[in-house]
Every structure is written in structure tokens, then in C-alpha cells.
Amino acid sequence: MRVIIKPDYDTVSKWAANYIVYRINKFRPSATRPFVLGLPTGSTPLGMYRELIDLYQKRKVSFENVVTFNMDEYIGLKPQDKQSYRYFMEENFFKHVNLKPQNIHMLNGMTKDYEKECSDYEKAIRQAGGIHLFIGGIGTDGHIAFNEPFSSLSSRTRVKTLTDSTIKANSRFFDGDLSKVPTTVLTVGVATIMDAAEVLILATGENKAKALKHGIEGGVSHVWTISALQMHPHGIIVCDKPATKELSEQTVNYFMEIEKNNF
Ligand code: GLP
């Protein structure tokens, strides 16, 4: 696993956006051979999306031949609901770049047939040739996508029930009203993410420090689903200084030293 430690939120966002652009351009995608990108929501990737839009406007990247798959969606929220992840993606990224609507994939939280929706999603990822680069964030309890603690590390796209701690954390997007937060979601599984050729996880702020400690220094465990990244051949965590607060000095020094001349 690579761990890139940057001084603050802005440098993490810039690094992540530039890395995505580097990967897309290096791949030289075409209509018949698109680049397949996995995408997250949450407050952490907001800066990265802003940077990506900026790079697109500066013509450093085109999304014409990029296919996207988002990680998750709340059950029961319509795409036009302001708290839905669909709405988040439209507002913060999709409407600003040249992604083709038919290349955008998001789980439909309004579906009546969850099982079909989830297996169709897995099938669509397979048909696209798999995900080249999956971007993600982490919850304070170490969840990736909505794979809450004790999710199977072999899990696939499915329905999940949110923990009280995630409902509380996400209530900030629902006027702080816990009762407005959907209790169930559709989410890609840990194994769906780990199938990607490369996985890049963003973690910023001191409230992610505990999750990062378990993800990087702890053993692989379903208690902290982020720790599955240790088994991935090309896993990267990009984080800011505050998020490293619970890592040992030795770990921080190791990654600072070994990554000092890398992209
Ligand atoms: C939600 C999302 C995750 C995200 C997490 C952290 O639970 N399903 O994908 O990583 O929130 O969000 P934030 O970046 O706002 O801390």
C-alpha cells in the first residue's frame, strides 16, 4: 500500500485530481476502449471534484471516453432529492464536464427490485471491462462506500443498513435531523471495490485518524473495512497531516521518506 501524506485538505484534493487526470491520459481512452472510473460522494471528495472541473476547463483532460460507476445511493431518495447521491454528483461534477450521460452509472435507490438492481450493477461493471481506478473516502468507523463495520470483505453490491454512528455523521446533510436520514442504502461491496485495478482512498481531518490507524497499522479485519486495502496490489491512501495523528511516528516517517520523490 502507498500512503501519500500531504499538508492539508487542498493539497490532498489537488493531488487526487491530478492523479486521476494522469491515469486517464496515460490510458489514452477511446470510444471502444474507455477508461472506467469508480467515484465517491461525501464532503472529502468535494475539493477533488472542484480541481477536476478546473483541469477539464483548462483542457488538461477530457471525460468523453470515460465511464463512471458511483459507489452507493440511499434507498428511497429520488434523483432530484437534494440529499441523494445522484443530485450530489450532478451538482458537484457531472454537469460541469463532458461525460456522456450513457456512460454514467449510479445505483437507483428508488428501485422496487433491489436484488436485480444490484446484480445488474455488478454485471454492468463486468461488461465495462472492470474498474480501472476506484476513488473512495472513509467513514469515521473505517467504512468504505457504505460497507459498515462487520461487512464481509468478500461482499458485492447489495442493500445495507446504516449504523447509528453513520446516520448521526450523515445527518449534517439532512438539516441535522436524524429521522430524515434513510436507514438503508444500496452500496457496492468491499470485493467490488477491491476488484478494481487500482484503488485510491482520500482521508482528511482528525476525525478520520482512528480509521486510518486501523486501516494502515491494524490487521485486515471486517471491523474496519478500509483495512481490506492492505490486500490490494495497488492501493493508495492520500491523506492530510491531521488524519495521520494516530499513526506511529515511525509509520509517518517511513511513508514521508519513501514517497518524497514520487507523483
Ligand atoms: C458516506 C459515504 C462514504 C464516504 C463517507 C465519508 O458514508 N457513503 O462513501 O466515504 O460518507 O464522508 P465524508 O467524506 O463526508 O467524511
PDB file of N, CA and C and ligand atoms in Angstrom, residues 39-46 71-74 85 135-141 143-148 162 166 169-170 172-173 185 187 201-202 204 207-208, ligand 1:
ATOM      1  N   LEU A  39     -16.435   6.256  -8.489  1.00  0.00           N
ATOM      2  CA  LEU A  39     -16.497   7.566  -7.840  1.00  0.00           C
ATOM      3  C   LEU A  39     -17.263   7.560  -6.504  1.00  0.00           C
ATOM      4  N   PRO A  40     -16.818   8.412  -5.581  1.00  0.00           N
ATOM      5  CA  PRO A  40     -17.476   8.525  -4.274  1.00  0.00           C
ATOM      6  C   PRO A  40     -18.261   9.833  -4.109  1.00  0.00           C
ATOM      7  N   THR A  41     -19.039   9.896  -3.035  1.00  0.00           N
ATOM      8  CA  THR A  41     -19.645  11.169  -2.614  1.00  0.00           C
ATOM      9  C   THR A  41     -19.056  11.511  -1.243  1.00  0.00           C
ATOM     10  N   GLY A  42     -19.681  12.430  -0.531  1.00  0.00           N
ATOM     11  CA  GLY A  42     -19.179  12.825   0.794  1.00  0.00           C
ATOM     12  C   GLY A  42     -18.519  14.192   0.705  1.00  0.00           C
ATOM     13  N   SER A  43     -18.178  14.754   1.852  1.00  0.00           N
ATOM     14  CA  SER A  43     -17.562  16.083   1.820  1.00  0.00           C
ATOM     15  C   SER A  43     -16.080  16.010   1.441  1.00  0.00           C
ATOM     16  N   THR A  44     -15.430  14.894   1.728  1.00  0.00           N
ATOM     17  CA  THR A  44     -13.995  14.788   1.421  1.00  0.00           C
ATOM     18  C   THR A  44     -13.694  14.994  -0.068  1.00  0.00           C
ATOM     19  N   PRO A  45     -14.405  14.325  -0.993  1.00  0.00           N
ATOM     20  CA  PRO A  45     -14.014  14.482  -2.406  1.00  0.00           C
ATOM     21  C   PRO A  45     -14.460  15.782  -3.072  1.00  0.00           C
ATOM     22  N   LEU A  46     -15.153  16.669  -2.336  1.00  0.00           N
ATOM     23  CA  LEU A  46     -15.631  17.915  -2.963  1.00  0.00           C
ATOM     24  C   LEU A  46     -14.508  18.738  -3.595  1.00  0.00           C
ATOM     25  N   MET A  71     -20.319   4.686  -6.063  1.00  0.00           N
ATOM     26  CA  MET A  71     -20.258   3.650  -5.034  1.00  0.00           C
ATOM     27  C   MET A  71     -21.594   3.264  -4.444  1.00  0.00           C
ATOM     28  N   ASP A  72     -22.449   4.262  -4.208  1.00  0.00           N
ATOM     29  CA  ASP A  72     -23.601   3.955  -3.369  1.00  0.00           C
ATOM     30  C   ASP A  72     -24.731   4.973  -3.534  1.00  0.00           C
ATOM     31  N   GLU A  73     -25.872   4.655  -2.967  1.00  0.00           N
ATOM     32  CA  GLU A  73     -27.033   5.558  -3.020  1.00  0.00           C
ATOM     33  C   GLU A  73     -27.987   5.209  -1.874  1.00  0.00           C
ATOM     34  N   TYR A  74     -28.653   6.229  -1.364  1.00  0.00           N
ATOM     35  CA  TYR A  74     -29.666   5.994  -0.327  1.00  0.00           C
ATOM     36  C   TYR A  74     -30.905   5.351  -0.931  1.00  0.00           C
ATOM     37  N   TYR A  85     -27.421  10.930  -3.635  1.00  0.00           N
ATOM     38  CA  TYR A  85     -26.065  10.972  -4.175  1.00  0.00           C
ATOM     39  C   TYR A  85     -26.090  11.322  -5.657  1.00  0.00           C
ATOM     40  N   ILE A 135     -12.075   5.490  -6.794  1.00  0.00           N
ATOM     41  CA  ILE A 135     -11.778   6.523  -5.799  1.00  0.00           C
ATOM     42  C   ILE A 135     -12.766   6.359  -4.645  1.00  0.00           C
ATOM     43  N   GLY A 136     -12.311   6.550  -3.421  1.00  0.00           N
ATOM     44  CA  GLY A 136     -13.226   6.437  -2.283  1.00  0.00           C
ATOM     45  C   GLY A 136     -12.839   7.353  -1.150  1.00  0.00           C
ATOM     46  N   GLY A 137     -13.739   7.440  -0.175  1.00  0.00           N
ATOM     47  CA  GLY A 137     -13.423   8.139   1.071  1.00  0.00           C
ATOM     48  C   GLY A 137     -13.525   7.113   2.186  1.00  0.00           C
ATOM     49  N   ILE A 138     -13.470   7.571   3.440  1.00  0.00           N
ATOM     50  CA  ILE A 138     -13.749   6.631   4.537  1.00  0.00           C
ATOM     51  C   ILE A 138     -14.627   7.291   5.581  1.00  0.00           C
ATOM     52  N   GLY A 139     -15.451   6.471   6.222  1.00  0.00           N
ATOM     53  CA  GLY A 139     -16.252   6.956   7.344  1.00  0.00           C
ATOM     54  C   GLY A 139     -15.389   6.970   8.596  1.00  0.00           C
ATOM     55  N   THR A 140     -15.861   7.623   9.645  1.00  0.00           N
ATOM     56  CA  THR A 140     -15.073   7.675  10.889  1.00  0.00           C
ATOM     57  C   THR A 140     -14.918   6.280  11.491  1.00  0.00           C
ATOM     58  N   ASP A 141     -15.844   5.368  11.157  1.00  0.00           N
ATOM     59  CA  ASP A 141     -15.729   3.992  11.652  1.00  0.00           C
ATOM     60  C   ASP A 141     -14.987   3.094  10.655  1.00  0.00           C
ATOM     61  N   HIS A 143     -15.533   2.743   7.389  1.00  0.00           N
ATOM     62  CA  HIS A 143     -16.260   2.118   6.274  1.00  0.00           C
ATOM     63  C   HIS A 143     -15.828   2.705   4.935  1.00  0.00           C
ATOM     64  N   ILE A 144     -15.850   1.859   3.911  1.00  0.00           N
ATOM     65  CA  ILE A 144     -15.631   2.320   2.535  1.00  0.00           C
ATOM     66  C   ILE A 144     -16.932   2.083   1.775  1.00  0.00           C
ATOM     67  N   ALA A 145     -17.289   3.030   0.900  1.00  0.00           N
ATOM     68  CA  ALA A 145     -18.631   3.101   0.315  1.00  0.00           C
ATOM     69  C   ALA A 145     -19.586   3.073   1.511  1.00  0.00           C
ATOM     70  N   PHE A 146     -20.556   2.153   1.556  1.00  0.00           N
ATOM     71  CA  PHE A 146     -21.377   2.042   2.777  1.00  0.00           C
ATOM     72  C   PHE A 146     -21.156   0.676   3.405  1.00  0.00           C
ATOM     73  N   ASN A 147     -19.948   0.161   3.293  1.00  0.00           N
ATOM     74  CA  ASN A 147     -19.631  -1.127   3.909  1.00  0.00           C
ATOM     75  C   ASN A 147     -19.268  -0.902   5.365  1.00  0.00           C
ATOM     76  N   GLU A 148     -20.323  -0.950   6.178  1.00  0.00           N
ATOM     77  CA  GLU A 148     -20.197  -0.663   7.602  1.00  0.00           C
ATOM     78  C   GLU A 148     -19.367  -1.748   8.296  1.00  0.00           C
ATOM     79  N   LEU A 162     -27.667   1.142   7.697  1.00  0.00           N
ATOM     80  CA  LEU A 162     -26.641   2.027   8.264  1.00  0.00           C
ATOM     81  C   LEU A 162     -26.570   1.898   9.777  1.00  0.00           C
ATOM     82  N   THR A 166     -23.125   6.184  11.599  1.00  0.00           N
ATOM     83  CA  THR A 166     -23.128   6.754  10.240  1.00  0.00           C
ATOM     84  C   THR A 166     -24.354   7.651  10.032  1.00  0.00           C
ATOM     85  N   ALA A 169     -23.473  10.831  11.673  1.00  0.00           N
ATOM     86  CA  ALA A 169     -22.466  11.577  10.902  1.00  0.00           C
ATOM     87  C   ALA A 169     -23.086  12.196   9.650  1.00  0.00           C
ATOM     88  N   ASN A 170     -23.968  11.471   8.971  1.00  0.00           N
ATOM     89  CA  ASN A 170     -24.534  11.957   7.711  1.00  0.00           C
ATOM     90  C   ASN A 170     -25.747  12.874   7.907  1.00  0.00           C
ATOM     91  N   ARG A 172     -25.775  15.642   9.053  1.00  0.00           N
ATOM     92  CA  ARG A 172     -25.428  17.036   8.759  1.00  0.00           C
ATOM     93  C   ARG A 172     -25.908  17.448   7.371  1.00  0.00           C
ATOM     94  N   PHE A 173     -26.131  16.471   6.500  1.00  0.00           N
ATOM     95  CA  PHE A 173     -26.657  16.792   5.168  1.00  0.00           C
ATOM     96  C   PHE A 173     -28.195  16.820   5.161  1.00  0.00           C
ATOM     97  N   VAL A 185     -29.417   1.578   2.397  1.00  0.00           N
ATOM     98  CA  VAL A 185     -28.719   2.086   1.201  1.00  0.00           C
ATOM     99  C   VAL A 185     -28.429   0.928   0.252  1.00  0.00           C
ATOM    100  N   THR A 187     -25.180  -0.295  -1.930  1.00  0.00           N
ATOM    101  CA  THR A 187     -23.739   0.001  -1.981  1.00  0.00           C
ATOM    102  C   THR A 187     -22.964  -1.104  -2.689  1.00  0.00           C
ATOM    103  N   ILE A 201      -7.911   5.980  -1.965  1.00  0.00           N
ATOM    104  CA  ILE A 201      -8.786   6.402  -0.867  1.00  0.00           C
ATOM    105  C   ILE A 201      -8.308   7.752  -0.319  1.00  0.00           C
ATOM    106  N   LEU A 202      -9.248   8.677  -0.160  1.00  0.00           N
ATOM    107  CA  LEU A 202      -8.932  10.004   0.389  1.00  0.00           C
ATOM    108  C   LEU A 202      -9.364  10.060   1.858  1.00  0.00           C
ATOM    109  N   THR A 204      -9.208  12.927   5.096  1.00  0.00           N
ATOM    110  CA  THR A 204      -8.730  14.218   5.606  1.00  0.00           C
ATOM    111  C   THR A 204      -9.407  14.537   6.938  1.00  0.00           C
ATOM    112  N   ASN A 207     -10.817  13.657  12.447  1.00  0.00           N
ATOM    113  CA  ASN A 207     -11.876  12.673  12.766  1.00  0.00           C
ATOM    114  C   ASN A 207     -11.716  11.364  11.972  1.00  0.00           C
ATOM    115  N   LYS A 208     -10.770  11.335  11.028  1.00  0.00           N
ATOM    116  CA  LYS A 208     -10.507  10.099  10.295  1.00  0.00           C
ATOM    117  C   LYS A 208      -9.246   9.391  10.811  1.00  0.00           C
TER     118      LYS A 208
HETATM  119  C1  GLP B   1     -20.605   8.231   3.441  1.00  0.00           C
HETATM  120  C2  GLP B   1     -20.275   7.648   2.083  1.00  0.00           C
HETATM  121  C3  GLP B   1     -18.826   7.221   2.001  1.00  0.00           C
HETATM  122  C4  GLP B   1     -17.923   8.347   2.491  1.00  0.00           C
HETATM  123  C5  GLP B   1     -18.266   8.680   3.915  1.00  0.00           C
HETATM  124  C6  GLP B   1     -17.390   9.770   4.498  1.00  0.00           C
HETATM  125  O1  GLP B   1     -20.882   7.275   4.391  1.00  0.00           O
HETATM  126  N1  GLP B   1     -21.107   6.540   1.755  1.00  0.00           N
HETATM  127  O2  GLP B   1     -18.517   6.862   0.685  1.00  0.00           O
HETATM  128  O3  GLP B   1     -16.586   7.972   2.364  1.00  0.00           O
HETATM  129  O4  GLP B   1     -19.617   9.116   3.945  1.00  0.00           O
HETATM  130  O5  GLP B   1     -17.875  11.018   4.152  1.00  0.00           O
HETATM  131  P1  GLP B   1     -17.132  12.373   4.364  1.00  0.00           P
HETATM  132  O6  GLP B   1     -16.164  12.474   3.253  1.00  0.00           O
HETATM  133  O7  GLP B   1     -18.223  13.397   4.256  1.00  0.00           O
HETATM  134  O8  GLP B   1     -16.489  12.327   5.688  1.00  0.00           O
END
